[in-house]
PDB file of C-alpha atoms and ligand atoms in Angstrom:
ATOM      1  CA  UNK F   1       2.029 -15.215   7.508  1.00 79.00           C
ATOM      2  CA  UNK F   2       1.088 -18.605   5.652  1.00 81.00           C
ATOM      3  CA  UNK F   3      -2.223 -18.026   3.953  1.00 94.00           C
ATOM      4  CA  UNK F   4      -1.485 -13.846   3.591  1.00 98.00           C
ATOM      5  CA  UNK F   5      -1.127 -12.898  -0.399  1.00 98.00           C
ATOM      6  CA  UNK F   6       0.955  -9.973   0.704  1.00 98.00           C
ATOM      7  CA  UNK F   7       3.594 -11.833   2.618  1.00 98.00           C
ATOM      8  CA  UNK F   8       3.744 -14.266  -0.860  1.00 98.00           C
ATOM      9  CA  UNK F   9       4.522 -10.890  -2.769  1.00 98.00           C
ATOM     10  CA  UNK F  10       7.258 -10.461  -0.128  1.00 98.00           C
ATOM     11  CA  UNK F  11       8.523 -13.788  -0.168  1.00 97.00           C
ATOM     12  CA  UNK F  12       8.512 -13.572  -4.358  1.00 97.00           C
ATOM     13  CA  UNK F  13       5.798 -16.795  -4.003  1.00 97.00           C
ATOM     14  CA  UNK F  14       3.923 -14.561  -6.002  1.00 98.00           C
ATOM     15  CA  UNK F  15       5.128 -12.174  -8.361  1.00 98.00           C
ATOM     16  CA  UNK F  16       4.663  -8.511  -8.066  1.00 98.00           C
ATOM     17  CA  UNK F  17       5.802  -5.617 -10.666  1.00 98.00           C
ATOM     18  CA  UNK F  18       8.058  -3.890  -7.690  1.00 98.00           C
ATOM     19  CA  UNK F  19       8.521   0.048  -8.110  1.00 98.00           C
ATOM     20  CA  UNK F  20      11.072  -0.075  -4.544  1.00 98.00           C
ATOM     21  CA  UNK F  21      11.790  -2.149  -1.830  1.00 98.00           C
ATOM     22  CA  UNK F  22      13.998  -1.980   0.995  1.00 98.00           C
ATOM     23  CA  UNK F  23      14.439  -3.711   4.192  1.00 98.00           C
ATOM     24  CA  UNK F  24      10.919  -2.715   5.653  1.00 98.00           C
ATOM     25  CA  UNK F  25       8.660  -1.579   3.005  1.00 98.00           C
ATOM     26  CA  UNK F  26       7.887  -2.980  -0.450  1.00 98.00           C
ATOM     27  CA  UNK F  27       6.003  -0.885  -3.358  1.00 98.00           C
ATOM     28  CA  UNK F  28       4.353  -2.187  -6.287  1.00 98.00           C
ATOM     29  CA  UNK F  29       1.922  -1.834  -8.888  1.00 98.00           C
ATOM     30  CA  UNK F  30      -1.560  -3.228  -7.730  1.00 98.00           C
ATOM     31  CA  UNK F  31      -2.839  -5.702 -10.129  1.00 98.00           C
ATOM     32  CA  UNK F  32      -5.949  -4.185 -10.922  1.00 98.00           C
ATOM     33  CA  UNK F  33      -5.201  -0.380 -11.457  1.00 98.00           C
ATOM     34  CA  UNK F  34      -8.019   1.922 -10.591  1.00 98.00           C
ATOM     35  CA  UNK F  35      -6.523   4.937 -12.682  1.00 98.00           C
ATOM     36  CA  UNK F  36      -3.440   5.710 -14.192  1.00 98.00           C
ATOM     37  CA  UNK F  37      -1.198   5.249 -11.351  1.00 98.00           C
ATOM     38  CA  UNK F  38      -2.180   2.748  -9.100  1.00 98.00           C
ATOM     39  CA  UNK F  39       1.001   1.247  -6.897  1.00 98.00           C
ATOM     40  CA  UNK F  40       0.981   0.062  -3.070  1.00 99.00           C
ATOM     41  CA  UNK F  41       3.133   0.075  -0.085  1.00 98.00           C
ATOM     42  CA  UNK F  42       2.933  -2.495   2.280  1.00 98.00           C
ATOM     43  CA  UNK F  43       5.613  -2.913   5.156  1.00 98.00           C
ATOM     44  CA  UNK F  44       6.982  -6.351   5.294  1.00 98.00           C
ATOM     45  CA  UNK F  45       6.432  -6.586   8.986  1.00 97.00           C
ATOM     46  CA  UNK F  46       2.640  -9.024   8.749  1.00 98.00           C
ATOM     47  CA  UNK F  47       0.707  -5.877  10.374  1.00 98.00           C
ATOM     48  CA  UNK F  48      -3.292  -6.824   9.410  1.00 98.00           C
ATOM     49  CA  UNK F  49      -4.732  -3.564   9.417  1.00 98.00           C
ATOM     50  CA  UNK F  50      -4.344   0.441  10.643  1.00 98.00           C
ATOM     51  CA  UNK F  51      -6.130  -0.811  14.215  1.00 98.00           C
ATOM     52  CA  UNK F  52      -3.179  -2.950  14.880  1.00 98.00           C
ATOM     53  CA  UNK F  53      -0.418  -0.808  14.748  1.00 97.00           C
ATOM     54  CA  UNK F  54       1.673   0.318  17.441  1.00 95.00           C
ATOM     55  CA  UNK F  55       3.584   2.614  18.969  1.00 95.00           C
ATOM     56  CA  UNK F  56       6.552   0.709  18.316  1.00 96.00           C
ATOM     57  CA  UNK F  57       4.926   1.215  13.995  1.00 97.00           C
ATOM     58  CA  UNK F  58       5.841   4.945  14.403  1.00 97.00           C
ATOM     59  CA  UNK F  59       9.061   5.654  12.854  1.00 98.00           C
ATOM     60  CA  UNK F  60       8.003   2.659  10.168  1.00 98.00           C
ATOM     61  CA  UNK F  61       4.447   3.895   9.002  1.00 98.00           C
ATOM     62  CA  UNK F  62       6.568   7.592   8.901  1.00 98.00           C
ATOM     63  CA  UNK F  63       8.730   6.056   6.334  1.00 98.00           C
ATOM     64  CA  UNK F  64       6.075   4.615   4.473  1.00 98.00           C
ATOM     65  CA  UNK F  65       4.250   7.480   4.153  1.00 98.00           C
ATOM     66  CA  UNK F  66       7.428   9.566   3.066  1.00 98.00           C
ATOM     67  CA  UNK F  67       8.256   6.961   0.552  1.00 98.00           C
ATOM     68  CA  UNK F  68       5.116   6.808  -1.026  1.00 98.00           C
ATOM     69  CA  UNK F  69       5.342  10.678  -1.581  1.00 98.00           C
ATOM     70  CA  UNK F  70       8.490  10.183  -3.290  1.00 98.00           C
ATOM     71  CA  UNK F  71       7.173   7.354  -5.174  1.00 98.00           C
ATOM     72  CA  UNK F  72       4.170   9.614  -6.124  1.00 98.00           C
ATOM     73  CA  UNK F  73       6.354  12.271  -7.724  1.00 98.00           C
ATOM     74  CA  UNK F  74       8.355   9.993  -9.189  1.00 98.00           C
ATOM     75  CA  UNK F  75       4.784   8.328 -10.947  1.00 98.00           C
ATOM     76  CA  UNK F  76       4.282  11.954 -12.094  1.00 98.00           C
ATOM     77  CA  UNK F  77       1.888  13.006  -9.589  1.00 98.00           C
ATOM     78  CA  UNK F  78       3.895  16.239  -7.912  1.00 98.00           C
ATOM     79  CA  UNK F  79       2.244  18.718  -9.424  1.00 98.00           C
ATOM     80  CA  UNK F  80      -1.902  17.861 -10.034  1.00 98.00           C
ATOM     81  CA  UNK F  81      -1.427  15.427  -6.877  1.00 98.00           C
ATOM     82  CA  UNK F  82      -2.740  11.996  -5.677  1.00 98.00           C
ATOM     83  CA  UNK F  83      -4.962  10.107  -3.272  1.00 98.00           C
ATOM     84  CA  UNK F  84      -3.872   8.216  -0.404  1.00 98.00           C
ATOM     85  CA  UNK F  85      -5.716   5.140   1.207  1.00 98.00           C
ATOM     86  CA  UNK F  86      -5.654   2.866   3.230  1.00 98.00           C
ATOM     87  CA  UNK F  87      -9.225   0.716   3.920  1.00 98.00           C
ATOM     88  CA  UNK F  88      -9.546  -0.820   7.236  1.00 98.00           C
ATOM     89  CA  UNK F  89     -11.322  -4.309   7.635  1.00 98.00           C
ATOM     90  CA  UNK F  90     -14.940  -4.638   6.015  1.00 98.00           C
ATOM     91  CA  UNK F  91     -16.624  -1.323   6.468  1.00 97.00           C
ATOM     92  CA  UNK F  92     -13.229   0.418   5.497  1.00 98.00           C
ATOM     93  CA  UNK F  93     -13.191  -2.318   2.189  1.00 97.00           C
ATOM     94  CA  UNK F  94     -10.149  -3.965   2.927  1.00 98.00           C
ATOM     95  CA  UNK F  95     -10.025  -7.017   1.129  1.00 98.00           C
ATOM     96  CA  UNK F  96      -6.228  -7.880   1.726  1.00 98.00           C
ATOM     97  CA  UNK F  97      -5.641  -8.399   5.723  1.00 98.00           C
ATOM     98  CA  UNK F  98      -1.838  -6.957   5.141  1.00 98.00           C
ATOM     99  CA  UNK F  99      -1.704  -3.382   5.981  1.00 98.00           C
ATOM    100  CA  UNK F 100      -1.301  -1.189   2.795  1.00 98.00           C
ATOM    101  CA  UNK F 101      -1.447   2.394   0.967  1.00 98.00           C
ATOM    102  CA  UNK F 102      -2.978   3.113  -2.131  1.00 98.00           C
ATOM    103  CA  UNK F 103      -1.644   5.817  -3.619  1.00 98.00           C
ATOM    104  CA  UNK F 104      -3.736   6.580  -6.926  1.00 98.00           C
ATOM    105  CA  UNK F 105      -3.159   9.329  -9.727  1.00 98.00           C
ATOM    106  CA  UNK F 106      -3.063  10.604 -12.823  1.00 98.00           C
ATOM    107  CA  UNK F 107      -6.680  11.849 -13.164  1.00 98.00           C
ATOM    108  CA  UNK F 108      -9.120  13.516 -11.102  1.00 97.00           C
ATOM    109  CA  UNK F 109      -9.953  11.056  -8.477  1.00 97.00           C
ATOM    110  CA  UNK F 110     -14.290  11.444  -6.857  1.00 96.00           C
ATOM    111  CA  UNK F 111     -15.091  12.343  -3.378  1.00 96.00           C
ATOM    112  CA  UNK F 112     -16.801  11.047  -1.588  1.00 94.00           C
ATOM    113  CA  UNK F 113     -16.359   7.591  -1.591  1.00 89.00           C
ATOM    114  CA  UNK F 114     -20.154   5.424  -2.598  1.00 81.00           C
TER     115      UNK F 114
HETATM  116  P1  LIG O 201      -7.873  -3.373  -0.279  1.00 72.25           P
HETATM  117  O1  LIG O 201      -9.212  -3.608  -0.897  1.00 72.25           O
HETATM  118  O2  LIG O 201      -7.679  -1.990   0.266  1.00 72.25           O
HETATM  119  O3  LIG O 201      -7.535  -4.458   0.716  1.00 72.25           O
HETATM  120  O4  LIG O 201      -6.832  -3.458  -1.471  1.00 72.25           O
HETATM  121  C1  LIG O 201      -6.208  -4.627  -1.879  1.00 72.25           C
HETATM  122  C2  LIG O 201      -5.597  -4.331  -3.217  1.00 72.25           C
HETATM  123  O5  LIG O 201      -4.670  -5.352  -3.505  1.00 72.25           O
HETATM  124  C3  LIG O 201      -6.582  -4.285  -4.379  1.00 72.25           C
HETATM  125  O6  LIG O 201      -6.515  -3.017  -5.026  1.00 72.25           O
HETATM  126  C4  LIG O 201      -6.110  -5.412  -5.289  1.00 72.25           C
HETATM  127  O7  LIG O 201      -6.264  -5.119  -6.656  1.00 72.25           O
HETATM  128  C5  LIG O 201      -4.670  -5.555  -4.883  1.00 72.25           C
HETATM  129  N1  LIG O 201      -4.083  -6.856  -5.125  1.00 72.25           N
HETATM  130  C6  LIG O 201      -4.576  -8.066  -4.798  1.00 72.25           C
HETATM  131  N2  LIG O 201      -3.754  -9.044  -5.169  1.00 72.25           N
HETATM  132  C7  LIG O 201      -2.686  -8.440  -5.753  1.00 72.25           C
HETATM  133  C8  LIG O 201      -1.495  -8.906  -6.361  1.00 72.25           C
HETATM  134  N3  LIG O 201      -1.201 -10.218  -6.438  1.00 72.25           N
HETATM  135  N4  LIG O 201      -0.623  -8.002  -6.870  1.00 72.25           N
HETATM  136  C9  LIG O 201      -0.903  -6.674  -6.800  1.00 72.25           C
HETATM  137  N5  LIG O 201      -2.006  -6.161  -6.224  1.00 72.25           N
HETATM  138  C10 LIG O 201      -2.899  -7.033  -5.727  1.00 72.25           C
END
């Protein structure tokens, strides 16, 4: 999508530091890190938010979520663990209309949310 930051990322418009990509997903650090580890998944498929997926999404949004447990433990977050997020439009705080997961670690993360 034209105007979609995400899709730029993809495209290599903009430049990302990229921790995997493959065919249908793409992982990288976000730009402003909220704790030590700090990366996101997005699939390259333009999917705005959770509420648009499909069922057709299934076996892709299982892959994500596998590969950003790998990618986790790979960040060094096996053993103490790691949150992951995705926000969903405004009350949810999504600010980037490209579905993504956070996946944040490396120290004690609050709950709940403010
Ligand atoms: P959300 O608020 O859930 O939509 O999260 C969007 C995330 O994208 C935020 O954590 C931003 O810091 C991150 N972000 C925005 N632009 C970039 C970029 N060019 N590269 C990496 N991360 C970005």
């Amino acid at each position: 999508m034209d105007d979609c930051i995400f899709c730029k990322i993809i495209s290599g418009e903009i430049p990302s530091k990229k921790l995997y990509e493959d065919d249908e997903i793409l992982a990288f650090h976000d730009v402003s890190p909220q704790a030590p580890v700090h990366f996101l998944l997005i699939p390259k498929k333009h999917i705005r938010n959770i509420m648009e997926l499909g069922k057709d999404d299934v076996a892709l949004t299982g892959r994500m979520i596998n590969k950003a447990q790998e990618l986790a433990v790979g960040q060094g977050c096996g053993e103490k663990g790691a949150r992951f997020v995705i926000n969903c439009k405004s009350d949810g705080g999504q600010t980037v209309n490209h579905l993504h997961i956070h996946v944040l670690g490396g120290r004690p993360l609050d709950w709940p949310p403010g």
